[in-house]
Amino acid sequence: MTGYTMLRNGGVGNGGQTCMLRWSNRIRLTWLSFTLFIILVFFPLIAHYYLTTLDEADEAGKRIFGPRAGNELCEVKHVLDLCRIRESVSEELLQLEAKRQELNSEIAKLNLKIEACKKSIENAKQDLLQLKNVISQTEHSYKELMAQNQPKLSLPIRLLPEKDDAGLPPPRVTRGCRLHNCFDYSRCPLTSGFPVYVYDSDQFAFGSYLDPLVKQAFQATARANVYVTENAAIACLYVVLVGEMQEPAVLRPADLEKQLYSLPHWRTDGHNHVIINLSRKSDTQNLLYNVSTGRAMVAQSTFYAAQYRPGFDLVVSPLVHAMSEPNFMEIPPQVPVKRKYLFTFQGEKIESLRSSLQEARSFEEEMEGDPPADYDDRIIATLKAVQDSKLDQVLVEFTCKNQPRPSLPTEWALCGEREDRLELLKLSTFALIITPGDPHLVISSGCATRLFEALEAGAVPVVLGEQVQLPYHDMLEWNEAALVVPKPRVTEVHFLLRSLSDSDLLAMRRQGRFLWETYFSTADSIFNTVLAMIRTRIQIPAAPIREEVAAEIPHRSGKAAGTDPNMADNGDLDLGPVETEPPYASPKYLRNFTLTVTDCYRSWNSAPGPFHLFPHTPFDPVLPSEAKFLGSGTGFRPIGGGAGGSGKEFQAALGGNVQREQFTVVMLTYEREEVLMNSLERLNGLPYLNKVVVVWNSPKLPSEDLLWPDIGVPIMVVRTEKNSLNNRFLPWNEIETEAILSIDDDAHLRHDEIMFGFRVWREARDRIVGFPGRYHAWDIPHQSWLYNSNYSCELSMVLTGAAFFHKYYAYLYSYVMPQAIRDMVDEYINCEDIAMNFLVSHITRKPPIKVTSRWTFRCPGCPQALSHDDSHFHERHKCINFFVKVYGYMPLLYTQFRVDSVLFKTRLPHDKTKCFKFI
């Protein structure tokens, strides 16, 4: 107790003992920590060193911890059991892996079969939809035919008359011949094709008297005519050439009449014969005046009233260009409208040049007394008074400076040479033609020659004398190209000419140029016109026009067409049926046998002429106003718009006022296979596409291993005879639709743009409807036309590298348009699109239509085309100026608008869909 008490009280002895105790505790802790450190650090190091030393022993049997063979490890019993288990498991795993791979292979095969079945099901569904559509179309067609009560008829059996037919009863008088009593219709059935037999003049005596140039030109054009046949037994018409005779030749009328009656197919009276007497000179005599021609028609340039049979005989133009084509570079332009002289006249008539001309009575005195028998004196005085007044610059000469050309009595003789007369007419706005003073002379070759030269030089003819019968007067509307004024109105001629506006004057000059080119200019045009007039009179349709037979290049197809995201992105628009609409052709022109009966003077436009000179095309144009229904009467469905006019109902139908139809893509290409394949793939799924015609313009055929895409419609690859841009517009027989989409192989168009262009074209079928617009401009410093492709507020051309047009224009471009234009296209390998725009504007007098707001349509990354050449624009400048010379004026017209859909950029509720939208 005492010690404890002392310790608690802090005694000295006790304090030393406490310090020792603390020091000893610290010693023990330090020693313990050092010992643990030695054990934890050095012992592992020593053990590691010892073990590695044992493993490095030379004898393999002394290795204790090193790796051992598998057999040695399995010496222990439980280790052997583990090894057997591992081997068994490994073998089972290998078997399972093999079975897994086998099952995966079977699953892949089944997936392929499933995909094939799905595809077969889809194809079957599409085929079923197509069949349903075909059945629906057939039912509609059947109902329409039943409602029309117009079943399709087969052609009637042709009944040919006997070789020695007795003929028709003769008319009471020869001048009483008309078609109903002098023409045998039984030889010319509607379905006969109008076969024409042409006699070989060299086989008859009168053939030796013919002018060699006239005979050669006539034979050449007869050989090339589509109606001429060598089988006289089936002929509807027989043609014999009797003139013009050579100057020194003299053939008596009795001898000529005897030779005509000895023709092998004359059949006593010459019915269904045409006797042609072509004149090359102004003084050609009336060879057939005292010849009895029986029931044969007479076609010549000079007629007396006693021999002319209206509605039966034909007044034809003189054959000025016998063996030569007109040179368009020498023909004056049609503008400016006003020329140096208001009117001109040069001529001489000996009977009218009286010395007492100055002593003639005044017009008032003559009107008070008896009317004059000959108005030539009044005409001379009036025209001289106009010339002396100097109100307008006119030139009238009634005495030839040189010897006048030979002429008929009372006829005004031509003065000077033809070249001199043409130079004066090129300076004349109007050309006066004074008809012969003999009232019994219906028409003379001299008068017809004046008319020919006036039309050729672009001077509007002013014919003084309404009794004259102008060439082809019963078929041509001469009031559209000439002024026919009675001679008593000669005092009003000056006022009448001054009252014509420039637009009317230009229209008459343009129509006169058309008449001259089509019916007067060459031997071929004259012969075709004679046949066309007779064929139109007897109401036989024209022969089908020739189509270019497509030489197909074999190619392999089957490559699944990909989908271009730019083309497929049409939003929620349903552009129309794709594969549910089978390809179907446009309806053929079915009015051939009734056209000449119902409207002989019908003309689709002013340019093709008032009657069918050229063969008809399978797809004659139909104006929108004439095609609002498939037929007339009850039971016909309207063809066009969707229900409601907007939304999906509109998108699922074509709309418009004409029947449902498709279009054909014509794509011109030249050795750019990759670009071509991409362009064809972009057409995959395009609605209303009938087929694609690829015009292969290279002599090198496509690669044999080239795999063409399958776009759901036929692809026809056509081989051409030569590399020509004119091949783009050939009327290939494989084009079975009226609508043609001409497109370059590198043009990039979306489906909605193409469909909108198609819809617009259906409402303007007579015009070019396309996408890239261009315009022409007048270069004042150089006094010439320029081609411009810059952005502008107006345009006059739409390039045919992406444009719709009617197949009718393909026929006109290839067969009717002047050959000089196509030759220049081949020379420059350029300008075919400009040529087509010139043609359509010349025919319709309307500008093209541009759709959508885009100006460029080339695909990105495509190789450069011909248009990137430096000389491209210089050549197009030259083309425009050359085309203007050929046409005689600038036919292109400006337009300041483009076409967009009705609801374009119109704000609509979200639940409504616009007609079309563009980016």
PDB file of N, CA and C in Angstrom, residues 190 535-536 538-542 591-600 612:
ATOM      1  N   LEU A 190     -59.776   2.737-151.473  1.00  0.00           N
ATOM      2  CA  LEU A 190     -59.183   3.471-150.363  1.00  0.00           C
ATOM      3  C   LEU A 190     -57.923   2.797-149.835  1.00  0.00           C
ATOM      4  N   ARG A 535     -54.492  12.665-155.533  1.00  0.00           N
ATOM      5  CA  ARG A 535     -54.795  11.748-154.447  1.00  0.00           C
ATOM      6  C   ARG A 535     -55.776  12.376-153.460  1.00  0.00           C
ATOM      7  N   THR A 536     -55.605  13.665-153.182  1.00  0.00           N
ATOM      8  CA  THR A 536     -56.520  14.341-152.269  1.00  0.00           C
ATOM      9  C   THR A 536     -57.906  14.491-152.881  1.00  0.00           C
ATOM     10  N   ILE A 538     -59.417  12.444-154.950  1.00  0.00           N
ATOM     11  CA  ILE A 538     -60.146  11.177-154.939  1.00  0.00           C
ATOM     12  C   ILE A 538     -60.176  10.558-153.545  1.00  0.00           C
ATOM     13  N   GLN A 539     -59.718  11.322-152.537  1.00  0.00           N
ATOM     14  CA  GLN A 539     -59.896  10.980-151.118  1.00  0.00           C
ATOM     15  C   GLN A 539     -59.162   9.707-150.722  1.00  0.00           C
ATOM     16  N   ILE A 540     -57.938   9.577-151.162  1.00  0.00           N
ATOM     17  CA  ILE A 540     -57.080   8.458-150.746  1.00  0.00           C
ATOM     18  C   ILE A 540     -56.039   8.993-149.779  1.00  0.00           C
ATOM     19  N   PRO A 541     -55.866   8.370-148.636  1.00  0.00           N
ATOM     20  CA  PRO A 541     -54.886   8.872-147.665  1.00  0.00           C
ATOM     21  C   PRO A 541     -53.465   8.714-148.174  1.00  0.00           C
ATOM     22  N   ALA A 542     -52.598   9.496-147.582  1.00  0.00           N
ATOM     23  CA  ALA A 542     -51.183   9.434-147.946  1.00  0.00           C
ATOM     24  C   ALA A 542     -50.573   8.129-147.461  1.00  0.00           C
ATOM     25  N   ARG A 591     -57.414   7.941-138.331  1.00  0.00           N
ATOM     26  CA  ARG A 591     -58.324   8.705-139.182  1.00  0.00           C
ATOM     27  C   ARG A 591     -57.830   8.762-140.615  1.00  0.00           C
ATOM     28  N   ASN A 592     -56.916   7.924-141.006  1.00  0.00           N
ATOM     29  CA  ASN A 592     -56.311   8.052-142.328  1.00  0.00           C
ATOM     30  C   ASN A 592     -57.339   7.989-143.453  1.00  0.00           C
ATOM     31  N   PHE A 593     -58.319   7.122-143.340  1.00  0.00           N
ATOM     32  CA  PHE A 593     -59.261   6.914-144.428  1.00  0.00           C
ATOM     33  C   PHE A 593     -60.396   7.933-144.439  1.00  0.00           C
ATOM     34  N   THR A 594     -60.530   8.725-143.382  1.00  0.00           N
ATOM     35  CA  THR A 594     -61.585   9.724-143.348  1.00  0.00           C
ATOM     36  C   THR A 594     -61.063  11.140-143.348  1.00  0.00           C
ATOM     37  N   LEU A 595     -59.765  11.317-143.169  1.00  0.00           N
ATOM     38  CA  LEU A 595     -59.219  12.664-143.066  1.00  0.00           C
ATOM     39  C   LEU A 595     -59.457  13.462-144.334  1.00  0.00           C
ATOM     40  N   THR A 596     -59.170  12.871-145.489  1.00  0.00           N
ATOM     41  CA  THR A 596     -59.318  13.602-146.742  1.00  0.00           C
ATOM     42  C   THR A 596     -60.772  13.874-147.076  1.00  0.00           C
ATOM     43  N   VAL A 597     -61.682  13.165-146.439  1.00  0.00           N
ATOM     44  CA  VAL A 597     -63.105  13.391-146.697  1.00  0.00           C
ATOM     45  C   VAL A 597     -63.636  14.502-145.796  1.00  0.00           C
ATOM     46  N   THR A 598     -63.273  14.469-144.530  1.00  0.00           N
ATOM     47  CA  THR A 598     -63.868  15.385-143.563  1.00  0.00           C
ATOM     48  C   THR A 598     -63.277  16.779-143.632  1.00  0.00           C
ATOM     49  N   ASP A 599     -61.949  16.869-143.747  1.00  0.00           N
ATOM     50  CA  ASP A 599     -61.328  18.192-143.734  1.00  0.00           C
ATOM     51  C   ASP A 599     -60.097  18.180-144.621  1.00  0.00           C
ATOM     52  N   CYS A 600     -60.295  18.378-145.891  1.00  0.00           N
ATOM     53  CA  CYS A 600     -59.181  18.365-146.840  1.00  0.00           C
ATOM     54  C   CYS A 600     -58.206  19.501-146.574  1.00  0.00           C
ATOM     55  N   HIS A 612     -52.101  17.291-147.726  1.00  0.00           N
ATOM     56  CA  HIS A 612     -51.042  16.376-147.346  1.00  0.00           C
ATOM     57  C   HIS A 612     -50.153  16.080-148.541  1.00  0.00           C
TER      58      HIS A 612
END
